[in-house]
Rosetta silent file (secondary structure, phi, psi, omega in degrees, C-alpha in Angstrom):
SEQUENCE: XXXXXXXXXXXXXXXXXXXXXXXXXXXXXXXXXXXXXXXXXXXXXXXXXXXXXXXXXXXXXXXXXXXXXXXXXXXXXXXXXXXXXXXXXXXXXXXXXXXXXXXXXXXXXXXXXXXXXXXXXXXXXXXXXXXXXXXXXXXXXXXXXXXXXXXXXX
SCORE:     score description
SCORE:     0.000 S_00000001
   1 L     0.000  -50.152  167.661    8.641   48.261 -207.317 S_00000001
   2 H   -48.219  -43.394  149.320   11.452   46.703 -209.264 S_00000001
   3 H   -56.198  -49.605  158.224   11.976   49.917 -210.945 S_00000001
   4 H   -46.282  -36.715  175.915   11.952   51.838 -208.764 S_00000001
   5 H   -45.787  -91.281  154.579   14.290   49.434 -207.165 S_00000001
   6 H    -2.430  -80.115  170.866   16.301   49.934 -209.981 S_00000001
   7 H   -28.912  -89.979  175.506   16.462   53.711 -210.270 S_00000001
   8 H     3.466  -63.047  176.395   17.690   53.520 -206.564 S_00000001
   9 H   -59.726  -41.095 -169.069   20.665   50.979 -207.679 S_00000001
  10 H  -110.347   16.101  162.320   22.031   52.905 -210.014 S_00000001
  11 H   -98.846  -25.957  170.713   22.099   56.327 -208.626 S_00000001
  12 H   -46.121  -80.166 -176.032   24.052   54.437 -205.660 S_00000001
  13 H   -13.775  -45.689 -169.570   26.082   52.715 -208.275 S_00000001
  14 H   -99.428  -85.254 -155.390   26.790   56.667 -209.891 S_00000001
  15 H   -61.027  -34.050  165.881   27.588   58.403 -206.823 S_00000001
  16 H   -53.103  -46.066  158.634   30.396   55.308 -206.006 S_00000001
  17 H  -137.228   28.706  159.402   32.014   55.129 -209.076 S_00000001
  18 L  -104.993   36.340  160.354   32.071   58.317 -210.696 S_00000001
  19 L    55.102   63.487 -152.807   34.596   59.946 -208.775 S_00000001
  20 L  -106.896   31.751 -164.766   31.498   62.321 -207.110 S_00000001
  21 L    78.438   -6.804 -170.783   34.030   62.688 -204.132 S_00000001
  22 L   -81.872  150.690 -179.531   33.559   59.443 -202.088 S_00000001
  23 L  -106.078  132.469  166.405   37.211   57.429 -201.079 S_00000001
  24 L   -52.054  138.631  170.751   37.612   53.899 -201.267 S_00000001
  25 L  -122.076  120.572 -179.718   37.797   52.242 -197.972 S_00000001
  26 L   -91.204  138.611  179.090   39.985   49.718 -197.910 S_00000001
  27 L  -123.422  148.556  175.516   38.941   46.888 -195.176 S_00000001
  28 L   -73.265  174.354 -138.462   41.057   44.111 -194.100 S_00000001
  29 H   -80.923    5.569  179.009   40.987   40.790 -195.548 S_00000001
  30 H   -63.447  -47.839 -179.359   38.549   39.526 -192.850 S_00000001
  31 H   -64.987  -25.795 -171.037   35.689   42.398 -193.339 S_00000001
  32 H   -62.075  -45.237 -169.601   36.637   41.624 -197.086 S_00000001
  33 L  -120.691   58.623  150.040   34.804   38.098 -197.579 S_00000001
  34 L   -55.765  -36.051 -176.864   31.799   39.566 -195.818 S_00000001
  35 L  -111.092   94.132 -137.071   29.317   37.917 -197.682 S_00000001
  36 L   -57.538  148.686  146.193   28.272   34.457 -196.719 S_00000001
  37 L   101.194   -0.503 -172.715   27.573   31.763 -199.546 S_00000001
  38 E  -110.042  126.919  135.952   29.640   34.310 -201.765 S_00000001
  39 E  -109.639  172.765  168.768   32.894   33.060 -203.010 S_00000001
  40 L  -154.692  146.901  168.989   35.206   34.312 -206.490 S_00000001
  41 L  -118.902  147.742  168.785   37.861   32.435 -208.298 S_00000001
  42 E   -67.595  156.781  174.732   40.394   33.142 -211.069 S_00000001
  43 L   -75.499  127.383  167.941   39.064   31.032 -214.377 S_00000001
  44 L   -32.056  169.042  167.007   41.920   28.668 -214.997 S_00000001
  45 L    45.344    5.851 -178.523   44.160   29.920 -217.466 S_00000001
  46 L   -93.022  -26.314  178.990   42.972   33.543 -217.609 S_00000001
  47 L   -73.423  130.730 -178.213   45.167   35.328 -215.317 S_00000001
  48 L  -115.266 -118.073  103.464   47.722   37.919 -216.987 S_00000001
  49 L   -87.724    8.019  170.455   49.108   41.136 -215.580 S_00000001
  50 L   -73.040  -51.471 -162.410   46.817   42.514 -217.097 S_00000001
  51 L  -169.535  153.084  168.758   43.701   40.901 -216.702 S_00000001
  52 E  -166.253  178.012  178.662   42.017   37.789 -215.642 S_00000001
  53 E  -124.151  127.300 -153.471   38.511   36.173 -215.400 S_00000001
  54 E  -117.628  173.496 -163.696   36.765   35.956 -212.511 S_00000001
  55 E  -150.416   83.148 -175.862   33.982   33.462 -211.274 S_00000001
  56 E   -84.159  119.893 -163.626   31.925   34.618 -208.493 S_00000001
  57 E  -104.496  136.783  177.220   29.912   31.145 -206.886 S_00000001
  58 E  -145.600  114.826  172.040   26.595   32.648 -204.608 S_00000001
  59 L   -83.299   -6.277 -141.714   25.058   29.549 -202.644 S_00000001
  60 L   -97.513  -32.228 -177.805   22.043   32.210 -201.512 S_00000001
  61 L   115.791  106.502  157.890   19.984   31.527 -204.481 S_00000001
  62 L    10.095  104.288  155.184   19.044   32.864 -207.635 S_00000001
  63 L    82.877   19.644 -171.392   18.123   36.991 -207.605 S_00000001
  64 L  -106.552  -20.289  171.590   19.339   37.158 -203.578 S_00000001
  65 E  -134.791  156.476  160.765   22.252   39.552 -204.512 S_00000001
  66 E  -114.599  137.638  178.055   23.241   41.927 -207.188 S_00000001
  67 E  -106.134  174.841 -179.935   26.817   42.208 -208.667 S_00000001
  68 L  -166.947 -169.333 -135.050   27.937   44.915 -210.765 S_00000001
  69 L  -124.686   11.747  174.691   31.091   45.357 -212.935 S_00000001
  70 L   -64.788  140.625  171.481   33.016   47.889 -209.622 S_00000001
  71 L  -159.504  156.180  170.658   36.082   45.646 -208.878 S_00000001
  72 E  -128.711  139.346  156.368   39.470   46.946 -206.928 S_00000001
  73 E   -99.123  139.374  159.400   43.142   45.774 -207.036 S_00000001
  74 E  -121.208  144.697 -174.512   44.839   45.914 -203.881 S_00000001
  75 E  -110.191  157.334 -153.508   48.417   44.749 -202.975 S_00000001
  76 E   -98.960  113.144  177.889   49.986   42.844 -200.118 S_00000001
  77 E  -138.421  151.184 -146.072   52.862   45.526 -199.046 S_00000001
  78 L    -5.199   78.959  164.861   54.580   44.847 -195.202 S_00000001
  79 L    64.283    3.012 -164.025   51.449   42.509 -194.278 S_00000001
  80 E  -124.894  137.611  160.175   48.880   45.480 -194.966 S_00000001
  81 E   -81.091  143.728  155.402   46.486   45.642 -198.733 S_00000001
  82 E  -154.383  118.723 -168.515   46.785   48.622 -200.026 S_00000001
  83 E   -44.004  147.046 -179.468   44.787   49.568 -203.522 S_00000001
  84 L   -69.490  165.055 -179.866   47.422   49.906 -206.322 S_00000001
  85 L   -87.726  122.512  166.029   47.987   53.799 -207.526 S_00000001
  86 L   -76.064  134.743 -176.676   45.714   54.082 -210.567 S_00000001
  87 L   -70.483  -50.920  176.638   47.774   55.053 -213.851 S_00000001
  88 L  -114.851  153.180  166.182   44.668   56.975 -214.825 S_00000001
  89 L   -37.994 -100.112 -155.182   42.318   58.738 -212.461 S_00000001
  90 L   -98.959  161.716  156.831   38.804   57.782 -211.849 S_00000001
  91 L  -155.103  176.783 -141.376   37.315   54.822 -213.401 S_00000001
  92 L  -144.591  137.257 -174.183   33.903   54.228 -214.432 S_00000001
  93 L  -120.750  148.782  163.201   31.544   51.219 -214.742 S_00000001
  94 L   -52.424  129.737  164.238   28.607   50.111 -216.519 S_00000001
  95 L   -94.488   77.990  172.883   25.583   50.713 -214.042 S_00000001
  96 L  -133.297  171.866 -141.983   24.040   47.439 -214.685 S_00000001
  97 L  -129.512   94.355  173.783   22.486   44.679 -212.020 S_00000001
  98 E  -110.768  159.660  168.733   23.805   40.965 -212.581 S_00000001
  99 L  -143.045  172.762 -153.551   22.904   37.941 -210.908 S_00000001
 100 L   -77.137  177.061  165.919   24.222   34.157 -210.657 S_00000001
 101 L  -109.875  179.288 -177.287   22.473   31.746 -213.179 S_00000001
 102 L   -25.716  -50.263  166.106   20.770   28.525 -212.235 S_00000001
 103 L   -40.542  -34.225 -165.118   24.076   27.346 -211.327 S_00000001
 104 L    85.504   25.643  161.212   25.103   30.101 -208.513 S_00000001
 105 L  -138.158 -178.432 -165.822   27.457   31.736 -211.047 S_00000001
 106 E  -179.987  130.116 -148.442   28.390   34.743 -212.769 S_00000001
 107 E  -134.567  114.175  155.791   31.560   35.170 -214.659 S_00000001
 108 E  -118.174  147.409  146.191   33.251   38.527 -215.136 S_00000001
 109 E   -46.900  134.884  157.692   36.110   39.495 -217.652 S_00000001
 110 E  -141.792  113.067 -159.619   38.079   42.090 -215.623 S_00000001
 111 L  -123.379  101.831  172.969   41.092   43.952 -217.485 S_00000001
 112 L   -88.269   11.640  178.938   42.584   46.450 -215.219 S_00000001
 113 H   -47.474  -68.969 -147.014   45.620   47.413 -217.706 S_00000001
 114 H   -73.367   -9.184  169.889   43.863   51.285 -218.474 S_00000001
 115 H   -86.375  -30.994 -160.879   43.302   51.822 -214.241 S_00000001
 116 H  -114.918  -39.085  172.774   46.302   49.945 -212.931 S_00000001
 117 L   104.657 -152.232  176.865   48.646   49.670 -215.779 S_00000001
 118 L  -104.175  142.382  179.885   50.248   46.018 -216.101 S_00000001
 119 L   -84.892  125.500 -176.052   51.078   44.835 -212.496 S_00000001
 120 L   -66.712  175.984  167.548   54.662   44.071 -211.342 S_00000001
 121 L   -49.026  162.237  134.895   55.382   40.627 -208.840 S_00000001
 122 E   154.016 -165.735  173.681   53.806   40.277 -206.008 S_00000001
 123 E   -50.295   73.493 -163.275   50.912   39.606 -203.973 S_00000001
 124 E  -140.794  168.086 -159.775   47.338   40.789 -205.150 S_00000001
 125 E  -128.242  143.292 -171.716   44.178   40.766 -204.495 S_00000001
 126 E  -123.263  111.912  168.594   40.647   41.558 -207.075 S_00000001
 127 E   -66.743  126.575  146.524   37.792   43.606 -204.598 S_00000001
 128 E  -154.847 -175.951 -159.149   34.677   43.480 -205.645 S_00000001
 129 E  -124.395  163.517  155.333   31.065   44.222 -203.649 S_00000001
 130 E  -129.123  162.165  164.263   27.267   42.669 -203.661 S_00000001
 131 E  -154.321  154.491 -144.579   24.390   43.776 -202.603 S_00000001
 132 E  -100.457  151.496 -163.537   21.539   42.419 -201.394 S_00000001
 133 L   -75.334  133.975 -154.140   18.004   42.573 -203.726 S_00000001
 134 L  -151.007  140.244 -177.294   16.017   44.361 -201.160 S_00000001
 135 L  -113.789   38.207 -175.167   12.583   45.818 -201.703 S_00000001
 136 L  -127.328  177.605  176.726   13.566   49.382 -199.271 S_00000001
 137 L   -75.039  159.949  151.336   16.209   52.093 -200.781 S_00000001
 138 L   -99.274  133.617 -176.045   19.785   50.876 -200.213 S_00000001
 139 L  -128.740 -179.323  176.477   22.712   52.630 -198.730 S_00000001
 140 H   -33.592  -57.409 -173.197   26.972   52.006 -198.299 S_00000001
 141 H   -44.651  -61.913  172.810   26.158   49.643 -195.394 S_00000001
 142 H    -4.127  -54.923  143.376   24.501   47.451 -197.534 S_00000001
 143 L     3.299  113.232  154.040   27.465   46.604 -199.000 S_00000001
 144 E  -125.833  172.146 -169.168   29.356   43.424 -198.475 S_00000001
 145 E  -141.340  125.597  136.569   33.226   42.744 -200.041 S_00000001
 146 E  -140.905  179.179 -155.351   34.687   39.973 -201.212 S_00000001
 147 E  -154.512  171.878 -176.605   37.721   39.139 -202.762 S_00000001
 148 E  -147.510  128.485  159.478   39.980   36.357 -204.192 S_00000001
 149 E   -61.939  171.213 -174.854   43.988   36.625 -204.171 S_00000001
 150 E   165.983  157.983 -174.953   46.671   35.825 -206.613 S_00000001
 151 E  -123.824  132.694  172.815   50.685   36.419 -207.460 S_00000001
 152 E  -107.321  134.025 -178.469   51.906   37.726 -210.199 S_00000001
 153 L  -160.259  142.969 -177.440   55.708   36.060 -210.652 S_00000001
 154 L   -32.630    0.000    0.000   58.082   36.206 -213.163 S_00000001
């Protein structure tokens, strides 16, 4: 069943973020931190314009959600996010299945220089999705978003 499971995840995973026609939806920041027991932080000292490392905490338990390596930037512009214009088109992720450790955590690197370019000041925000380990097919509802802010300043 876990393969199958599997399979499942990562043809979702491939129709999302290989630019197979589907649009981002951007949701406000309420719908955004959608998924209870799920927070993410910048790592001290890691944030650049560039890049930064993030540290997604899941109180839910061991193997209760799957992460994956899709992340968005979006920027604070008159009171509304809106995803930054990617410097190159599509961008494309490892289709792989992570989960917290013992701990509740899971740590990604995420260096959005080749989608985003280096980011000017302001106001920004790092997107990213879970989903829950489920033993049915999954679809787009499934989904939950959360996110963690940050400023880029001279």
């Amino acid at each position: 069943m876990k393969k199958i499971f599997f399979i499942l995840f990562l043809c979702i995973l491939c129709l999302n973020f290989t630019g197979c026609g589907l649009k981002t939806i951007i949701k406000d920041k309420a719908e955004l931190n959608e998924a209870l027991g799920v927070s993410m932080t910048i790592k001290k000292d890691t944030l650049t314009r560039t890049s930064a490392t993030v540290v997604i905490t899941d109180t839910n338990g061991k193997e209760v959600n799957i992460y994956g390596e899709y992340f968005r930037i979006d920027k604070k512009e008159n009171e509304e996010w809106k995803e930054v214009e990617k410097v190159h088109g599509d961008m494309y992720f490892n289709a792989m299945a992570y989960y917290v450790d013992d701990n509740g955590n899971l740590e990604f690197e995420i260096n959005w220089e080749y989608a985003y370019g280096s980011l000017e000041n302001g106001e920004y925000r790092i997107v990213k999705d879970t989903l829950p380990n489920l033993e049915r097919a999954i679809n787009e509802s499934d989904k939950m978003y959360f996110s963690v802010e940050f400023a880029i300043v001279s």
